[in-house]
Structure formats: C-alpha cells, structure tokens
C-alpha cells in the first residue's frame, strides 16, 4: 500500500486533501492522472450499464437531500455504526473494527460501551442556521433514484423490468476513515437500481451478480483476486432480503468492492403514498408525507404493483484502488535494473498515447510531433499527450510508471527520410516503425 500511495502522489494520481494545511482526515483529491483514470472507469461503467443495454435510463440528482427522504428510507434511524471511546487516550473507534477489545492506538482495555453513531452529514439550508431548515448530504445515491421513480416512468414509458443508473458523490461520516481511498468520508458510487416484478427478483439477483463479476474482469481485475460473500442475515442492511458482496484482495486485506443487494419493495414501498393499495411485502413505516404513487401497472394483470429492486452498488474510489493495485508491478530487466509499470487495460489508461520529439529544438521534428498529436487527439479515444522533454529513455520509463500504453517518437528519419515513427509498446517494450499515414488506424485498432 505504501508504494502505491507514494506513486499516486509522486505521479499526480491522488493527493491528501487540503494537504498544505495538514490534510483533512478521510478526504483525498484526484490529480491530473487520477481524474483521467477515474473518469475512464466511470465511463466504462456507464457504457456497460446504460449505452450497451436498452433497459436502463440514466439520472444525475442533487446531493443535498430532503430529510423526509432519509427518514422514510430508514437512514435516520438505522444508518449507524457502533462507536467506542478509549478513556485513556480519547481516541474513537468502530466497535466492530476492534480485534480484541483493546484500543488500537494505546492498547488500553478501558473503552466505553458501544453507542450508535449516525453516519449522515447535515448542513443548514438558507442564511440562518437555527436548526429549522436543514438537509442531509446523501449517504448513497440510490434514494434519489427511488424518489424520481415516477418522473422517469412517466417521461420514458418504461415497463418492468428496467433500471435507473446514477454515478455521483456520497458522504458518510466514517468513525475511522483509513486505508487510503478505501474508506473515506466523501466518495463516489456507481449505482444501478433495477426494477423487476416480485417473484422474479431472485433470478435477476443471480444474473446481476454474474454480470458485475464479468464487468470487473473487463476492467483488468483477475477473477482470482475476487470472492463472493453471501452476507449472513444478521449482517444485512435494513432494506435487504439478500446481498452478495464482491470482495477484492486489497493491499490491506480482503474487503468489499461492490455490494449487490435485493432491496425488495422496501424503498419504493416506503416512499409511496397510499401504501395500503399495493400489497407491499417489506415492513415499511406509514408515510403520510409522500405525494406520489411509486407503483407501476403490470401489463398482464393490469394491477398496480410496487416493483422489487436489485441494486449493484460499486464504489468508484475502491474501484480505482483495486485497479491501481492490480495493474502495479515492478519488473527486473535483463540489464539488472528495474522498471515500474501500471499495466492498465488500454481503455482505463489516463494517457493513451505520448507523442515525443527526439530533439527538443528541431523545428521540423517538433512540428511533426505536434501535428501527430492533433491527428490522434481527433480520434476521440481520450488524452493524447504531446511531450517535449528531449529525453526519450526517461520518457518511456515515466510513461510505464503511469500506464501509458503507447509512446510515439518522432525523429530525423521521420522528417528527412520515410515519414515513419517509432511506436513503443508499454507491456512488451518492443519498438517498431510505423508509417505516419497508418498511425491513426493502428492506434484506433489498439484501443478498440
Ligand atoms: P462497508 O461495509 O465497507 O462500510 P458498506 O456495506 O457500508 O461498506 P454499501 O452501503 O454497500 O457499503 O455501499 C456500496 C459501495 O459504496 C461499497 O461497496 C463501497 O464500494 C462504496 N463505499 C461505501 N462506503 C465507502 C467509504 N466510506 N469509502 C469509500 N467507498 C465506500
């Protein structure tokens, strides 16, 4: 983990937030390469969940959330972790994270009894902070999908089964944020709520588990690094009938990367008006506040039903950490030196191609390199970097370390002789000459 954290800072993937003021616990900022990697991961998810399917719609809802939403969702009452204080050194811990009932900081056994601590952040709305008007920062993106259910159905005429996908920030006041970007207080989720007919939910649940495992494999996560955890009944969230956690072998241990839950009709049932009309299966709180019917007409029976929902919910930050860890390797070279490589799948690489002139000040070479950069950039594959440092060997090493799959070098032969460039491959380190007119097709094929 330390090597990864140091590489992330050194090369501009991830920085501790507010670093110049000593940081702020549980918060990180994504740097020039981190933002590209993160965006590439989110785009891959969106493509697979929305564009490649014809049964999912997208949404981008507000982060600040009406307290009533989080009252009826059950979060006000149950979204808590057990907190203990160490009486000796005054540090605070999550009771279920203590191995042997002793304080991890000073070793004292003099701890308070665990008490529930709500993880939601509150903020005042409007100019006067007198407690009368507040909102929560959402602890999951899912709730706005449920509260927009009728809006989406009415505007798209969707019928079951169908899903609504959303990527966005979520906030949890974690008692002990730790392990770099694994457990943080501000993070991003990629969530799909997939609405199905009651009775078909278990089959859909199985199907989504497999779909999600396949997707992680497409992002370069080896199936050997993943395990499925069938969450036992006493550990299930309040809304869940069954949950499978996709566990990944992180640098600090085997932990949850994504949760795939069968949320039944709990959420739509909780937020709907006239709950008595729909034969809701889950135990929900009476709701006199909602003004909307969150139900859909069953085409076969013409009856109104509250759908069940299957929710694959993945953390973007945990995804980034998993991909960095999986891609990171240090290789011994024949000449006894070492090289560090981030062997990202091409579609995730922050920089797709680096174009480098062999001579910094040679007008013809520099102009040619710039024009190649423009031409490759226009392919729309992601970031193509023109980089004029004049040191090609160092450039290759640096681009190995940040995972750039292809480096293109423009030299004298290019401009004086045959209009070919050197194309150098990150993984094999092989160099070949390719003619400039053929380069766009070569690069396009590589990233297909
Ligand atoms: P954990 O048990 O690790 O606290 P959780 O079961 O509370 O996680 P979910 O509520 O299922 O997590 O959230 C869905 C996903 O959101 C998780 O699988 C994880 O990838 C991500 N996530 C949740 N909490 C955090 C956090 N504090 N920091 C980063 N990612 C998180």
mmCIF file of C-alpha atoms in Angstrom, residues 21-397:
data_model
loop_
_atom_site.group_PDB
_atom_site.id
_atom_site.type_symbol
_atom_site.label_atom_id
_atom_site.label_comp_id
_atom_site.label_asym_id
_atom_site.label_seq_id
_atom_site.Cartn_x
_atom_site.Cartn_y
_atom_site.Cartn_z
ATOM 1 C CA UNK A 21 -2.934 22.804 5.870
ATOM 2 C CA UNK A 22 -2.060 19.374 7.184
ATOM 3 C CA UNK A 23 -4.837 17.498 5.379
ATOM 4 C CA UNK A 24 -8.349 16.585 6.461
ATOM 5 C CA UNK A 25 -8.913 13.031 7.601
ATOM 6 C CA UNK A 26 -10.742 10.743 5.199
ATOM 7 C CA UNK A 27 -10.586 13.106 2.220
ATOM 8 C CA UNK A 28 -8.486 12.857 -0.941
ATOM 9 C CA UNK A 29 -8.159 14.835 -4.171
ATOM 10 C CA UNK A 30 -7.632 13.310 -7.594
ATOM 11 C CA UNK A 31 -4.734 14.854 -9.533
ATOM 12 C CA UNK A 32 -4.081 15.200 -13.286
ATOM 13 C CA UNK A 33 -3.783 11.453 -13.926
ATOM 14 C CA UNK A 34 -6.204 10.359 -11.199
ATOM 15 C CA UNK A 35 -9.052 12.334 -12.685
ATOM 16 C CA UNK A 36 -8.486 10.679 -16.085
ATOM 17 C CA UNK A 37 -8.371 7.183 -14.561
ATOM 18 C CA UNK A 38 -11.486 7.820 -12.505
ATOM 19 C CA UNK A 39 -13.376 9.298 -15.468
ATOM 20 C CA UNK A 40 -12.362 6.341 -17.639
ATOM 21 C CA UNK A 41 -13.665 3.907 -15.024
ATOM 22 C CA UNK A 42 -16.961 5.780 -14.709
ATOM 23 C CA UNK A 43 -17.346 5.933 -18.498
ATOM 24 C CA UNK A 44 -16.744 2.185 -18.756
ATOM 25 C CA UNK A 45 -19.481 1.591 -16.178
ATOM 26 C CA UNK A 46 -21.905 3.981 -17.873
ATOM 27 C CA UNK A 47 -21.254 2.390 -21.266
ATOM 28 C CA UNK A 48 -21.907 -1.107 -19.917
ATOM 29 C CA UNK A 49 -24.924 -0.153 -17.811
ATOM 30 C CA UNK A 50 -26.681 2.411 -19.985
ATOM 31 C CA UNK A 51 -25.389 2.560 -23.584
ATOM 32 C CA UNK A 52 -24.896 -1.165 -24.203
ATOM 33 C CA UNK A 53 -28.298 -2.084 -22.736
ATOM 34 C CA UNK A 54 -31.729 -0.983 -23.780
ATOM 35 C CA UNK A 55 -33.390 -1.440 -20.427
ATOM 36 C CA UNK A 56 -31.621 1.222 -18.329
ATOM 37 C CA UNK A 57 -32.057 5.012 -18.111
ATOM 38 C CA UNK A 58 -29.625 7.482 -16.532
ATOM 39 C CA UNK A 59 -30.072 10.084 -13.797
ATOM 40 C CA UNK A 60 -27.998 12.803 -12.136
ATOM 41 C CA UNK A 61 -29.760 14.011 -8.990
ATOM 42 C CA UNK A 62 -28.979 16.584 -6.281
ATOM 43 C CA UNK A 63 -26.606 15.692 -3.449
ATOM 44 C CA UNK A 64 -28.439 17.703 -0.772
ATOM 45 C CA UNK A 65 -31.409 15.613 0.269
ATOM 46 C CA UNK A 66 -34.731 16.367 1.945
ATOM 47 C CA UNK A 67 -34.663 14.876 5.468
ATOM 48 C CA UNK A 68 -38.029 13.220 4.781
ATOM 49 C CA UNK A 69 -36.398 11.090 2.069
ATOM 50 C CA UNK A 70 -33.876 9.789 4.589
ATOM 51 C CA UNK A 71 -36.489 9.405 7.290
ATOM 52 C CA UNK A 72 -38.677 7.096 5.194
ATOM 53 C CA UNK A 73 -35.679 5.278 3.698
ATOM 54 C CA UNK A 74 -34.793 4.263 7.264
ATOM 55 C CA UNK A 75 -31.409 6.020 7.245
ATOM 56 C CA UNK A 76 -32.229 8.466 10.046
ATOM 57 C CA UNK A 77 -32.992 5.603 12.352
ATOM 58 C CA UNK A 78 -30.667 2.834 11.262
ATOM 59 C CA UNK A 79 -27.688 4.214 9.337
ATOM 60 C CA UNK A 80 -25.369 3.951 12.302
ATOM 61 C CA UNK A 81 -22.089 2.346 13.294
ATOM 62 C CA UNK A 82 -21.214 1.352 16.887
ATOM 63 C CA UNK A 83 -18.800 3.919 18.339
ATOM 64 C CA UNK A 84 -16.488 3.357 21.307
ATOM 65 C CA UNK A 85 -14.192 5.861 23.018
ATOM 66 C CA UNK A 86 -10.886 4.994 24.633
ATOM 67 C CA UNK A 87 -10.952 6.535 28.133
ATOM 68 C CA UNK A 88 -7.160 6.548 28.304
ATOM 69 C CA UNK A 89 -6.095 8.267 25.048
ATOM 70 C CA UNK A 90 -9.513 9.690 23.986
ATOM 71 C CA UNK A 91 -9.343 8.115 20.513
ATOM 72 C CA UNK A 92 -12.554 6.874 18.835
ATOM 73 C CA UNK A 93 -13.121 3.562 17.094
ATOM 74 C CA UNK A 94 -15.778 1.468 15.399
ATOM 75 C CA UNK A 95 -16.551 -1.313 17.864
ATOM 76 C CA UNK A 96 -16.811 -3.904 15.078
ATOM 77 C CA UNK A 97 -13.328 -2.972 13.835
ATOM 78 C CA UNK A 98 -11.575 -3.781 17.120
ATOM 79 C CA UNK A 99 -9.913 -7.173 17.039
ATOM 80 C CA UNK A 100 -9.592 -7.974 20.703
ATOM 81 C CA UNK A 101 -11.450 -5.270 22.624
ATOM 82 C CA UNK A 102 -8.341 -3.139 23.093
ATOM 83 C CA UNK A 103 -7.625 0.357 21.815
ATOM 84 C CA UNK A 104 -5.531 0.074 18.604
ATOM 85 C CA UNK A 105 -3.815 3.348 19.468
ATOM 86 C CA UNK A 106 -2.640 2.835 23.104
ATOM 87 C CA UNK A 107 -3.626 -0.769 23.880
ATOM 88 C CA UNK A 108 -5.884 0.185 26.791
ATOM 89 C CA UNK A 109 -8.877 -2.021 27.591
ATOM 90 C CA UNK A 110 -10.677 0.887 29.232
ATOM 91 C CA UNK A 111 -13.219 1.523 26.486
ATOM 92 C CA UNK A 112 -16.765 2.908 26.699
ATOM 93 C CA UNK A 113 -19.752 0.748 25.830
ATOM 94 C CA UNK A 114 -20.549 0.945 22.076
ATOM 95 C CA UNK A 115 -23.202 3.534 21.193
ATOM 96 C CA UNK A 116 -24.865 4.118 17.846
ATOM 97 C CA UNK A 117 -23.396 6.939 15.767
ATOM 98 C CA UNK A 118 -25.318 8.182 12.722
ATOM 99 C CA UNK A 119 -23.049 8.485 9.694
ATOM 100 C CA UNK A 120 -25.009 11.157 7.823
ATOM 101 C CA UNK A 121 -23.684 14.710 7.415
ATOM 102 C CA UNK A 122 -26.166 17.544 7.940
ATOM 103 C CA UNK A 123 -25.980 21.056 6.580
ATOM 104 C CA UNK A 124 -28.120 24.163 7.097
ATOM 105 C CA UNK A 125 -30.251 25.430 4.209
ATOM 106 C CA UNK A 126 -30.609 29.202 3.840
ATOM 107 C CA UNK A 127 -28.857 32.040 5.669
ATOM 108 C CA UNK A 128 -29.964 31.343 9.259
ATOM 109 C CA UNK A 129 -28.573 28.245 10.907
ATOM 110 C CA UNK A 130 -31.206 27.851 13.653
ATOM 111 C CA UNK A 131 -31.764 24.138 13.056
ATOM 112 C CA UNK A 132 -35.210 24.661 11.494
ATOM 113 C CA UNK A 133 -34.184 24.038 7.903
ATOM 114 C CA UNK A 134 -31.532 21.505 7.101
ATOM 115 C CA UNK A 135 -30.640 18.904 4.501
ATOM 116 C CA UNK A 136 -28.507 15.792 4.538
ATOM 117 C CA UNK A 137 -25.600 15.125 2.222
ATOM 118 C CA UNK A 138 -26.750 11.871 0.679
ATOM 119 C CA UNK A 139 -25.168 8.738 2.184
ATOM 120 C CA UNK A 140 -25.927 6.786 -1.020
ATOM 121 C CA UNK A 141 -27.021 7.897 -4.488
ATOM 122 C CA UNK A 142 -29.856 5.362 -4.544
ATOM 123 C CA UNK A 143 -32.553 7.321 -2.707
ATOM 124 C CA UNK A 144 -32.921 9.973 -5.425
ATOM 125 C CA UNK A 145 -33.471 7.152 -7.921
ATOM 126 C CA UNK A 146 -36.405 5.965 -5.829
ATOM 127 C CA UNK A 147 -37.866 9.440 -5.316
ATOM 128 C CA UNK A 148 -37.591 10.065 -9.096
ATOM 129 C CA UNK A 149 -39.141 6.724 -9.995
ATOM 130 C CA UNK A 150 -42.444 8.202 -11.178
ATOM 131 C CA UNK A 151 -40.721 11.026 -13.079
ATOM 132 C CA UNK A 152 -38.631 8.532 -15.024
ATOM 133 C CA UNK A 153 -41.506 6.134 -15.695
ATOM 134 C CA UNK A 154 -43.802 8.951 -16.844
ATOM 135 C CA UNK A 155 -41.180 10.515 -19.097
ATOM 136 C CA UNK A 156 -39.918 7.293 -20.703
ATOM 137 C CA UNK A 157 -42.998 4.987 -20.602
ATOM 138 C CA UNK A 158 -40.813 2.214 -19.189
ATOM 139 C CA UNK A 159 -42.304 -1.163 -18.259
ATOM 140 C CA UNK A 160 -40.775 -3.815 -15.994
ATOM 141 C CA UNK A 161 -38.061 -4.899 -15.961
ATOM 142 C CA UNK A 162 -35.946 -1.761 -16.312
ATOM 143 C CA UNK A 163 -33.275 0.112 -14.404
ATOM 144 C CA UNK A 164 -32.100 3.600 -13.479
ATOM 145 C CA UNK A 165 -28.369 4.240 -13.230
ATOM 146 C CA UNK A 166 -26.537 7.024 -11.469
ATOM 147 C CA UNK A 167 -22.943 7.944 -10.701
ATOM 148 C CA UNK A 168 -22.222 10.550 -8.059
ATOM 149 C CA UNK A 169 -20.846 11.629 -4.732
ATOM 150 C CA UNK A 170 -21.955 10.151 -1.429
ATOM 151 C CA UNK A 171 -20.920 11.183 2.070
ATOM 152 C CA UNK A 172 -20.513 9.181 5.267
ATOM 153 C CA UNK A 173 -19.061 10.459 8.497
ATOM 154 C CA UNK A 174 -16.961 7.317 8.957
ATOM 155 C CA UNK A 175 -15.682 6.932 12.510
ATOM 156 C CA UNK A 176 -12.291 5.642 11.390
ATOM 157 C CA UNK A 177 -11.530 6.510 7.767
ATOM 158 C CA UNK A 178 -8.473 4.521 6.710
ATOM 159 C CA UNK A 179 -6.551 2.560 4.138
ATOM 160 C CA UNK A 180 -6.011 5.416 1.690
ATOM 161 C CA UNK A 181 -9.073 5.844 -0.577
ATOM 162 C CA UNK A 182 -10.691 2.607 0.623
ATOM 163 C CA UNK A 183 -12.694 4.129 3.476
ATOM 164 C CA UNK A 184 -13.214 7.850 3.091
ATOM 165 C CA UNK A 185 -15.829 10.384 4.129
ATOM 166 C CA UNK A 186 -16.545 11.720 0.639
ATOM 167 C CA UNK A 187 -16.603 9.193 -2.185
ATOM 168 C CA UNK A 188 -18.365 8.303 -5.405
ATOM 169 C CA UNK A 189 -20.745 5.495 -6.137
ATOM 170 C CA UNK A 190 -21.896 3.888 -9.371
ATOM 171 C CA UNK A 191 -25.359 2.577 -8.591
ATOM 172 C CA UNK A 192 -27.997 0.822 -10.607
ATOM 173 C CA UNK A 193 -31.500 0.257 -9.288
ATOM 174 C CA UNK A 194 -33.028 -2.458 -11.458
ATOM 175 C CA UNK A 195 -36.804 -2.771 -11.024
ATOM 176 C CA UNK A 196 -38.392 -6.181 -11.505
ATOM 177 C CA UNK A 197 -41.645 -7.987 -10.915
ATOM 178 C CA UNK A 198 -41.874 -9.509 -7.414
ATOM 179 C CA UNK A 199 -41.188 -13.223 -7.767
ATOM 180 C CA UNK A 200 -38.559 -12.723 -10.487
ATOM 181 C CA UNK A 201 -36.203 -10.924 -8.100
ATOM 182 C CA UNK A 202 -34.042 -13.872 -7.055
ATOM 183 C CA UNK A 203 -33.331 -14.855 -10.634
ATOM 184 C CA UNK A 204 -32.452 -11.271 -11.533
ATOM 185 C CA UNK A 205 -30.253 -11.053 -8.456
ATOM 186 C CA UNK A 206 -28.186 -14.061 -9.600
ATOM 187 C CA UNK A 207 -27.947 -12.632 -13.085
ATOM 188 C CA UNK A 208 -26.695 -9.251 -11.879
ATOM 189 C CA UNK A 209 -24.038 -10.865 -9.685
ATOM 190 C CA UNK A 210 -22.605 -12.627 -12.740
ATOM 191 C CA UNK A 211 -22.865 -9.518 -14.932
ATOM 192 C CA UNK A 212 -20.974 -7.474 -12.403
ATOM 193 C CA UNK A 213 -18.208 -10.077 -11.921
ATOM 194 C CA UNK A 214 -17.748 -10.174 -15.704
ATOM 195 C CA UNK A 215 -17.540 -6.372 -15.795
ATOM 196 C CA UNK A 216 -14.781 -6.234 -13.190
ATOM 197 C CA UNK A 217 -12.849 -8.805 -15.229
ATOM 198 C CA UNK A 218 -13.197 -6.495 -18.262
ATOM 199 C CA UNK A 219 -11.538 -3.752 -16.184
ATOM 200 C CA UNK A 220 -8.486 -5.950 -15.660
ATOM 201 C CA UNK A 221 -9.362 -7.396 -12.255
ATOM 202 C CA UNK A 222 -8.353 -11.045 -12.263
ATOM 203 C CA UNK A 223 -11.153 -13.395 -11.124
ATOM 204 C CA UNK A 224 -8.564 -14.850 -8.692
ATOM 205 C CA UNK A 225 -8.495 -11.542 -6.814
ATOM 206 C CA UNK A 226 -12.274 -11.558 -6.295
ATOM 207 C CA UNK A 227 -14.500 -13.536 -3.952
ATOM 208 C CA UNK A 228 -18.242 -13.504 -3.445
ATOM 209 C CA UNK A 229 -19.500 -13.110 0.104
ATOM 210 C CA UNK A 230 -23.059 -14.173 0.770
ATOM 211 C CA UNK A 231 -23.906 -11.706 3.557
ATOM 212 C CA UNK A 232 -25.476 -13.574 6.503
ATOM 213 C CA UNK A 233 -28.931 -12.490 7.713
ATOM 214 C CA UNK A 234 -27.613 -10.801 10.877
ATOM 215 C CA UNK A 235 -25.310 -8.545 8.824
ATOM 216 C CA UNK A 236 -27.838 -7.468 6.171
ATOM 217 C CA UNK A 237 -28.742 -3.777 5.781
ATOM 218 C CA UNK A 238 -32.251 -2.920 6.976
ATOM 219 C CA UNK A 239 -33.671 -2.906 3.427
ATOM 220 C CA UNK A 240 -32.087 -6.109 2.145
ATOM 221 C CA UNK A 241 -33.505 -9.575 1.675
ATOM 222 C CA UNK A 242 -30.180 -10.913 0.373
ATOM 223 C CA UNK A 243 -26.827 -9.330 -0.512
ATOM 224 C CA UNK A 244 -23.731 -10.618 -2.252
ATOM 225 C CA UNK A 245 -20.612 -8.572 -1.648
ATOM 226 C CA UNK A 246 -17.923 -8.655 -4.304
ATOM 227 C CA UNK A 247 -14.762 -8.848 -2.207
ATOM 228 C CA UNK A 248 -11.370 -7.841 -3.579
ATOM 229 C CA UNK A 249 -7.928 -8.663 -2.264
ATOM 230 C CA UNK A 250 -6.913 -5.047 -1.464
ATOM 231 C CA UNK A 251 -3.347 -4.322 -0.296
ATOM 232 C CA UNK A 252 -4.667 -4.244 3.299
ATOM 233 C CA UNK A 253 -6.834 -7.371 3.034
ATOM 234 C CA UNK A 254 -9.940 -8.927 1.522
ATOM 235 C CA UNK A 255 -12.696 -6.288 1.621
ATOM 236 C CA UNK A 256 -15.873 -5.149 -0.136
ATOM 237 C CA UNK A 257 -15.543 -3.582 -3.587
ATOM 238 C CA UNK A 258 -19.220 -3.696 -4.539
ATOM 239 C CA UNK A 259 -22.457 -4.798 -2.895
ATOM 240 C CA UNK A 260 -25.269 -6.390 -4.911
ATOM 241 C CA UNK A 261 -28.447 -6.297 -2.859
ATOM 242 C CA UNK A 262 -32.018 -7.447 -3.278
ATOM 243 C CA UNK A 263 -33.735 -4.398 -1.732
ATOM 244 C CA UNK A 264 -37.202 -5.908 -2.298
ATOM 245 C CA UNK A 265 -40.052 -3.370 -2.432
ATOM 246 C CA UNK A 266 -38.730 -1.688 0.710
ATOM 247 C CA UNK A 267 -37.650 1.655 -0.778
ATOM 248 C CA UNK A 268 -40.420 2.320 -3.287
ATOM 249 C CA UNK A 269 -42.871 0.958 -0.716
ATOM 250 C CA UNK A 270 -41.554 3.315 1.964
ATOM 251 C CA UNK A 271 -41.725 6.399 -0.262
ATOM 252 C CA UNK A 272 -45.130 5.780 -1.873
ATOM 253 C CA UNK A 273 -48.433 7.309 -0.900
ATOM 254 C CA UNK A 274 -51.435 5.038 -0.334
ATOM 255 C CA UNK A 275 -49.213 2.169 0.751
ATOM 256 C CA UNK A 276 -52.243 0.036 1.602
ATOM 257 C CA UNK A 277 -53.255 -0.233 -2.083
ATOM 258 C CA UNK A 278 -50.291 -2.303 -3.243
ATOM 259 C CA UNK A 279 -49.728 -5.367 -1.045
ATOM 260 C CA UNK A 280 -46.183 -4.255 -0.173
ATOM 261 C CA UNK A 281 -44.075 -7.172 1.098
ATOM 262 C CA UNK A 282 -41.445 -5.287 3.109
ATOM 263 C CA UNK A 283 -42.105 -3.869 6.571
ATOM 264 C CA UNK A 284 -42.376 -0.132 5.912
ATOM 265 C CA UNK A 285 -43.144 2.906 8.015
ATOM 266 C CA UNK A 286 -46.562 4.566 7.423
ATOM 267 C CA UNK A 287 -45.971 7.532 5.091
ATOM 268 C CA UNK A 288 -48.399 10.471 5.313
ATOM 269 C CA UNK A 289 -45.898 12.842 3.627
ATOM 270 C CA UNK A 290 -45.378 11.449 0.118
ATOM 271 C CA UNK A 291 -47.473 12.914 -2.701
ATOM 272 C CA UNK A 292 -46.592 10.291 -5.285
ATOM 273 C CA UNK A 293 -47.618 6.760 -6.193
ATOM 274 C CA UNK A 294 -44.401 4.801 -6.756
ATOM 275 C CA UNK A 295 -46.028 1.863 -8.462
ATOM 276 C CA UNK A 296 -46.325 0.578 -11.999
ATOM 277 C CA UNK A 297 -49.100 -1.213 -13.853
ATOM 278 C CA UNK A 298 -48.496 -4.889 -14.537
ATOM 279 C CA UNK A 299 -49.343 -5.375 -18.228
ATOM 280 C CA UNK A 300 -50.575 -8.956 -17.714
ATOM 281 C CA UNK A 301 -52.940 -8.375 -14.796
ATOM 282 C CA UNK A 302 -53.492 -4.599 -15.087
ATOM 283 C CA UNK A 303 -52.845 -4.438 -11.344
ATOM 284 C CA UNK A 304 -50.658 -1.722 -9.836
ATOM 285 C CA UNK A 305 -47.620 -3.175 -8.138
ATOM 286 C CA UNK A 306 -44.630 -1.824 -6.277
ATOM 287 C CA UNK A 307 -41.614 -3.411 -8.043
ATOM 288 C CA UNK A 308 -38.765 -5.192 -6.322
ATOM 289 C CA UNK A 309 -35.318 -3.765 -6.895
ATOM 290 C CA UNK A 310 -31.916 -5.351 -7.430
ATOM 291 C CA UNK A 311 -29.073 -2.951 -6.688
ATOM 292 C CA UNK A 312 -25.484 -3.387 -7.843
ATOM 293 C CA UNK A 313 -23.664 -0.604 -5.952
ATOM 294 C CA UNK A 314 -19.970 -0.100 -6.636
ATOM 295 C CA UNK A 315 -17.566 2.403 -5.103
ATOM 296 C CA UNK A 316 -15.616 4.418 -7.684
ATOM 297 C CA UNK A 317 -12.737 5.093 -5.285
ATOM 298 C CA UNK A 318 -12.492 1.461 -4.213
ATOM 299 C CA UNK A 319 -12.592 0.580 -7.920
ATOM 300 C CA UNK A 320 -9.698 2.964 -8.623
ATOM 301 C CA UNK A 321 -7.695 1.461 -5.731
ATOM 302 C CA UNK A 322 -8.397 -2.094 -6.909
ATOM 303 C CA UNK A 323 -7.366 -1.267 -10.471
ATOM 304 C CA UNK A 324 -4.195 0.510 -9.367
ATOM 305 C CA UNK A 325 -3.250 -2.411 -7.131
ATOM 306 C CA UNK A 326 -3.961 -4.982 -9.820
ATOM 307 C CA UNK A 327 -2.074 -3.036 -12.510
ATOM 308 C CA UNK A 328 1.015 -2.254 -10.397
ATOM 309 C CA UNK A 329 4.151 -4.296 -10.938
ATOM 310 C CA UNK A 330 7.904 -3.916 -10.602
ATOM 311 C CA UNK A 331 9.881 -5.858 -13.201
ATOM 312 C CA UNK A 332 13.541 -6.915 -13.162
ATOM 313 C CA UNK A 333 15.139 -6.130 -16.516
ATOM 314 C CA UNK A 334 17.922 -8.115 -18.248
ATOM 315 C CA UNK A 335 20.453 -5.369 -17.546
ATOM 316 C CA UNK A 336 19.790 -5.692 -13.790
ATOM 317 C CA UNK A 337 17.725 -2.509 -13.494
ATOM 318 C CA UNK A 338 14.052 -2.370 -12.504
ATOM 319 C CA UNK A 339 11.062 -0.767 -14.105
ATOM 320 C CA UNK A 340 7.722 0.073 -12.502
ATOM 321 C CA UNK A 341 4.663 -0.448 -14.681
ATOM 322 C CA UNK A 342 0.976 0.250 -14.280
ATOM 323 C CA UNK A 343 -0.391 -2.292 -16.734
ATOM 324 C CA UNK A 344 -3.857 -0.765 -17.091
ATOM 325 C CA UNK A 345 -6.319 -2.081 -19.644
ATOM 326 C CA UNK A 346 -5.972 0.369 -22.553
ATOM 327 C CA UNK A 347 -9.444 1.912 -22.085
ATOM 328 C CA UNK A 348 -8.576 2.864 -18.479
ATOM 329 C CA UNK A 349 -5.121 4.350 -19.125
ATOM 330 C CA UNK A 350 -5.063 8.061 -18.148
ATOM 331 C CA UNK A 351 -2.860 8.917 -21.148
ATOM 332 C CA UNK A 352 -3.486 6.836 -24.244
ATOM 333 C CA UNK A 353 -0.502 7.874 -26.343
ATOM 334 C CA UNK A 354 2.517 10.078 -25.599
ATOM 335 C CA UNK A 355 3.992 11.733 -28.679
ATOM 336 C CA UNK A 356 7.628 12.793 -28.197
ATOM 337 C CA UNK A 357 10.058 14.659 -30.472
ATOM 338 C CA UNK A 358 13.589 13.195 -30.347
ATOM 339 C CA UNK A 359 15.158 16.665 -30.459
ATOM 340 C CA UNK A 360 13.693 19.456 -28.357
ATOM 341 C CA UNK A 361 14.628 22.330 -30.634
ATOM 342 C CA UNK A 362 14.435 20.812 -34.101
ATOM 343 C CA UNK A 363 11.690 22.751 -35.833
ATOM 344 C CA UNK A 364 10.710 20.062 -38.315
ATOM 345 C CA UNK A 365 10.602 17.254 -35.721
ATOM 346 C CA UNK A 366 8.676 19.371 -33.201
ATOM 347 C CA UNK A 367 6.128 20.493 -35.810
ATOM 348 C CA UNK A 368 5.609 16.915 -36.995
ATOM 349 C CA UNK A 369 5.125 15.659 -33.428
ATOM 350 C CA UNK A 370 2.558 18.376 -32.759
ATOM 351 C CA UNK A 371 0.623 17.551 -35.895
ATOM 352 C CA UNK A 372 0.602 13.813 -34.987
ATOM 353 C CA UNK A 373 -0.719 14.704 -31.538
ATOM 354 C CA UNK A 374 -3.562 16.736 -33.096
ATOM 355 C CA UNK A 375 -4.445 13.979 -35.507
ATOM 356 C CA UNK A 376 -4.524 11.262 -32.823
ATOM 357 C CA UNK A 377 -6.412 13.508 -30.401
ATOM 358 C CA UNK A 378 -9.159 13.929 -33.009
ATOM 359 C CA UNK A 379 -9.840 10.168 -32.844
ATOM 360 C CA UNK A 380 -11.671 10.820 -29.559
ATOM 361 C CA UNK A 381 -10.011 7.988 -27.627
ATOM 362 C CA UNK A 382 -9.013 10.054 -24.593
ATOM 363 C CA UNK A 383 -5.949 12.089 -23.700
ATOM 364 C CA UNK A 384 -3.072 12.110 -26.203
ATOM 365 C CA UNK A 385 -0.063 13.892 -24.742
ATOM 366 C CA UNK A 386 2.498 15.878 -26.694
ATOM 367 C CA UNK A 387 5.604 15.911 -24.519
ATOM 368 C CA UNK A 388 8.794 17.710 -25.436
ATOM 369 C CA UNK A 389 11.487 16.876 -22.870
ATOM 370 C CA UNK A 390 14.137 15.676 -25.299
ATOM 371 C CA UNK A 391 14.893 12.590 -23.197
ATOM 372 C CA UNK A 392 13.158 9.623 -24.793
ATOM 373 C CA UNK A 393 14.534 6.899 -22.477
ATOM 374 C CA UNK A 394 13.354 8.727 -19.368
ATOM 375 C CA UNK A 395 10.042 9.425 -21.086
ATOM 376 C CA UNK A 396 9.454 5.705 -21.686
ATOM 377 C CA UNK A 397 10.162 4.904 -18.009
#
